[in-house]
Coordinates of N, CA and C in Angstrom, one line a residue:
G1 N 0.8 -1.0 -0.2 CA -0.1 0.2 0.1 C 0.9 1.0 -0.2
T2 N 0.2 2.3 -0.8 CA 1.0 3.6 -0.3 C 0.7 4.3 0.9
V3 N 1.9 4.6 1.6 CA 1.9 5.6 2.7 C 2.2 7.1 2.2
R4 N 1.9 7.6 2.6 CA 1.7 9.5 2.0 C 2.5 9.9 3.7
S5 N 3.3 10.7 3.3 CA 4.2 11.4 4.0 C 3.0 12.2 5.7
S6 N 1.8 12.5 5.0 CA 0.7 12.9 6.0 C 1.3 12.0 6.9
D7 N 1.1 10.8 6.6 CA 1.4 9.4 7.8 C 1.7 9.3 8.7
F8 N 3.0 10.4 9.1 CA 3.5 10.4 9.5 C 3.4 11.1 10.7
V9 N 2.2 12.3 10.6 CA 1.5 13.1 11.8 C 0.9 11.9 12.5
D10 N 0.7 10.6 11.7 CA 0.0 9.8 13.0 C 1.1 9.1 14.1
I11 N 1.9 9.5 13.9 CA 3.0 8.9 14.9 C 2.9 9.3 15.7
Q12 N 3.0 9.0 17.1 CA 2.9 10.4 18.5 C 3.9 10.3 18.9
L13 N 4.3 11.2 18.5 CA 5.3 12.8 18.5 C 5.2 13.8 19.4
G14 N 5.5 14.5 19.8 CA 5.2 16.2 20.5 C 5.5 16.8 18.9
A15 N 4.6 17.5 18.9 CA 4.6 18.3 17.6 C 5.8 19.1 17.6
G16 N 5.9 19.8 18.6 CA 7.7 20.9 19.4 C 8.5 19.9 18.6
K17 N 9.1 18.9 19.1 CA 9.8 17.9 19.0 C 10.1 17.4 17.5
L18 N 9.0 16.9 17.0 CA 8.7 17.3 15.5 C 9.1 17.8 14.7
A19 N 8.8 19.2 14.9 CA 9.1 20.5 14.6 C 10.8 20.5 13.7
S20 N 11.3 19.9 14.6 CA 12.6 20.5 14.8 C 13.9 18.9 14.6
S21 N 12.7 18.1 14.4 CA 13.7 16.3 14.4 C 14.0 16.2 12.9
T22 N 15.3 15.3 13.1 CA 15.9 14.7 11.8 C 15.1 14.5 11.0
A23 N 13.9 13.3 11.7 CA 13.2 12.7 10.6 C 12.4 13.8 9.5
L24 N 12.2 14.6 10.6 CA 10.9 16.2 9.5 C 12.0 16.4 8.6
K25 N 13.0 16.2 8.8 CA 14.1 17.3 7.6 C 14.7 16.3 6.5
C26 N 14.4 14.8 6.7 CA 14.8 14.0 6.1 C 13.3 13.8 5.0
L27 N 12.3 14.2 5.5 CA 10.6 14.0 5.2 C 10.6 15.1 4.2
N28 N 11.2 16.5 4.6 CA 10.9 17.4 3.9 C 11.7 17.5 2.6
A29 N 12.9 16.6 2.8 CA 14.2 16.5 1.4 C 13.7 15.1 0.7
G30 N 12.9 14.4 1.2 CA 12.4 13.6 0.3 C 13.3 12.2 0.8
R31 N 13.9 12.2 1.8 CA 14.3 11.2 2.1 C 13.4 10.5 3.4
Y32 N 13.0 10.0 2.7 CA 12.0 9.0 3.5 C 12.2 7.7 4.1
N33 N 12.8 7.3 3.6 CA 13.3 5.7 4.3 C 14.5 6.4 5.5
D34 N 15.6 7.3 5.7 CA 16.0 8.1 6.2 C 15.1 8.5 7.5
A35 N 14.3 9.3 7.4 CA 12.9 9.4 8.0 C 12.5 8.5 8.8
V36 N 12.2 7.9 8.3 CA 11.9 6.3 9.4 C 13.0 6.4 9.8
A37 N 14.2 6.0 9.2 CA 15.0 4.9 9.9 C 15.4 6.3 11.5
S38 N 15.4 7.4 11.4 CA 15.9 8.3 12.2 C 15.0 8.2 13.5
L39 N 13.4 7.7 13.0 CA 12.4 8.0 14.1 C 12.6 6.8 15.1
Q40 N 13.2 5.8 14.8 CA 13.9 4.5 15.6 C 14.4 5.2 17.4
L41 N 14.7 6.2 16.9 CA 15.7 7.1 18.3 C 14.4 7.6 18.9
W42 N 13.2 7.6 18.4 CA 12.4 8.3 19.3 C 11.6 7.2 20.3
N43 N 12.4 6.7 20.9 CA 12.3 5.5 22.0 C 12.3 5.6 23.6
R44 N 12.6 6.9 23.9 CA 12.3 7.3 25.1 C 11.4 7.9 26.0
A45 N 11.1 7.2 26.8 CA 10.2 8.4 28.1 C 11.0 8.7 29.2
G46 N 11.2 9.9 29.3 CA 11.7 10.4 30.9 C 13.4 9.7 30.8
G47 N 14.2 9.5 29.8 CA 15.4 9.5 29.3 C 15.8 7.8 29.5
V48 N 14.4 7.3 29.2 CA 15.0 5.7 29.6 C 14.4 5.2 28.2
V49 N 14.7 3.8 27.6 CA 14.4 3.3 26.9 C 13.2 2.8 27.1
Q50 N 11.6 2.7 26.2 CA 10.8 1.8 26.6 C 10.8 0.9 25.8
P51 N 10.4 -0.1 26.4 CA 10.5 -1.4 24.9 C 8.8 -1.4 24.4
G52 N 8.0 -0.9 25.0 CA 6.4 -0.7 23.8 C 6.8 0.3 22.9
L53 N 7.9 1.2 23.3 CA 7.7 2.5 22.3 C 9.4 1.8 21.2
V54 N 10.1 0.9 21.8 CA 10.8 0.1 20.7 C 10.1 -0.8 19.7
R55 N 8.9 -1.3 20.5 CA 8.0 -2.7 19.7 C 7.4 -1.5 18.7
R56 N 7.0 -0.4 18.9 CA 6.1 0.7 18.3 C 6.9 1.3 16.9
R57 N 8.1 1.5 17.2 CA 8.9 2.1 16.2 C 9.2 1.3 15.3
T58 N 9.3 0.0 15.7 CA 9.9 -0.9 15.1 C 9.1 -1.8 13.6
A59 N 7.5 -1.8 13.9 CA 6.3 -1.7 13.8 C 6.1 -0.7 12.7
E60 N 6.3 0.5 13.3 CA 5.8 1.6 11.8 C 6.9 1.7 10.9
A61 N 8.0 1.1 11.2 CA 9.0 0.9 9.9 C 8.9 -0.1 9.2
A62 N 8.4 -1.2 9.9 CA 7.8 -2.2 8.8 C 6.7 -2.0 7.7
L63 N 5.7 -1.1 8.2 CA 5.0 -0.5 7.8 C 5.4 0.1 6.6
W64 N 6.6 0.9 7.0 CA 7.1 2.0 6.4 C 7.6 1.2 4.6
M65 N 8.0 0.3 5.5 CA 9.2 -0.4 4.4 C 8.3 -2.0 3.2
E66 N 6.7 -1.7 3.7 CA 6.1 -2.8 2.9 C 5.3 -1.4 2.0
S67 N 5.6 0.1 2.1 CA 4.5 0.6 1.0 C 5.4 1.0 0.0
D68 N 4.6 1.4 -1.0 CA 5.0 1.8 -2.5 C 6.0 2.9 -2.8
T69 N 6.0 3.8 -1.3 CA 6.7 5.4 -1.6 C 8.2 4.3 -1.1
A70 N 8.4 3.5 -0.1 CA 9.4 3.0 0.5 C 10.3 2.1 -1.0
T71 N 9.6 1.7 -1.6 CA 10.7 0.9 -2.5 C 10.7 1.6 -3.7
A72 N 9.7 2.6 -4.1 CA 9.9 3.7 -5.5 C 11.9 3.8 -5.3
P73 N 12.3 3.6 -6.7 CA 13.0 4.1 -7.3 C 14.3 5.0 -6.4
N74 N 13.4 6.3 -6.4 CA 14.3 7.2 -5.9 C 13.8 7.7 -4.3
A75 N 13.9 6.6 -4.1 CA 13.6 6.6 -2.0 C 15.4 6.3 -1.9
P76 N 16.0 7.2 -1.0 CA 17.1 6.8 -0.7 C 17.3 5.7 0.9
A77 N 17.8 5.1 0.6 CA 18.2 3.7 1.4 C 18.7 4.5 2.6
A78 N 18.9 4.3 4.0 CA 18.7 5.1 5.3 C 19.9 4.3 5.5
K79 N 21.0 5.4 6.3 CA 22.6 5.2 6.3 C 22.4 4.3 7.6

């Protein structure tokens, strides 16, 4: 299926933090796979890695990688 850029809004991140994030910079530059990879770092609450957030980010990344956008010829690979 197709995952739109607007689908990133559905990911539960703070709007203020998202505005200055690497994920948004990558997204705006069309580096979608890099944006998804950078979201993997958003796995902490109170400075502590949360297993639930790790699972959530992994699931989000998997959905993205199954999308048409992730497999498009111009989708840069994550670094």
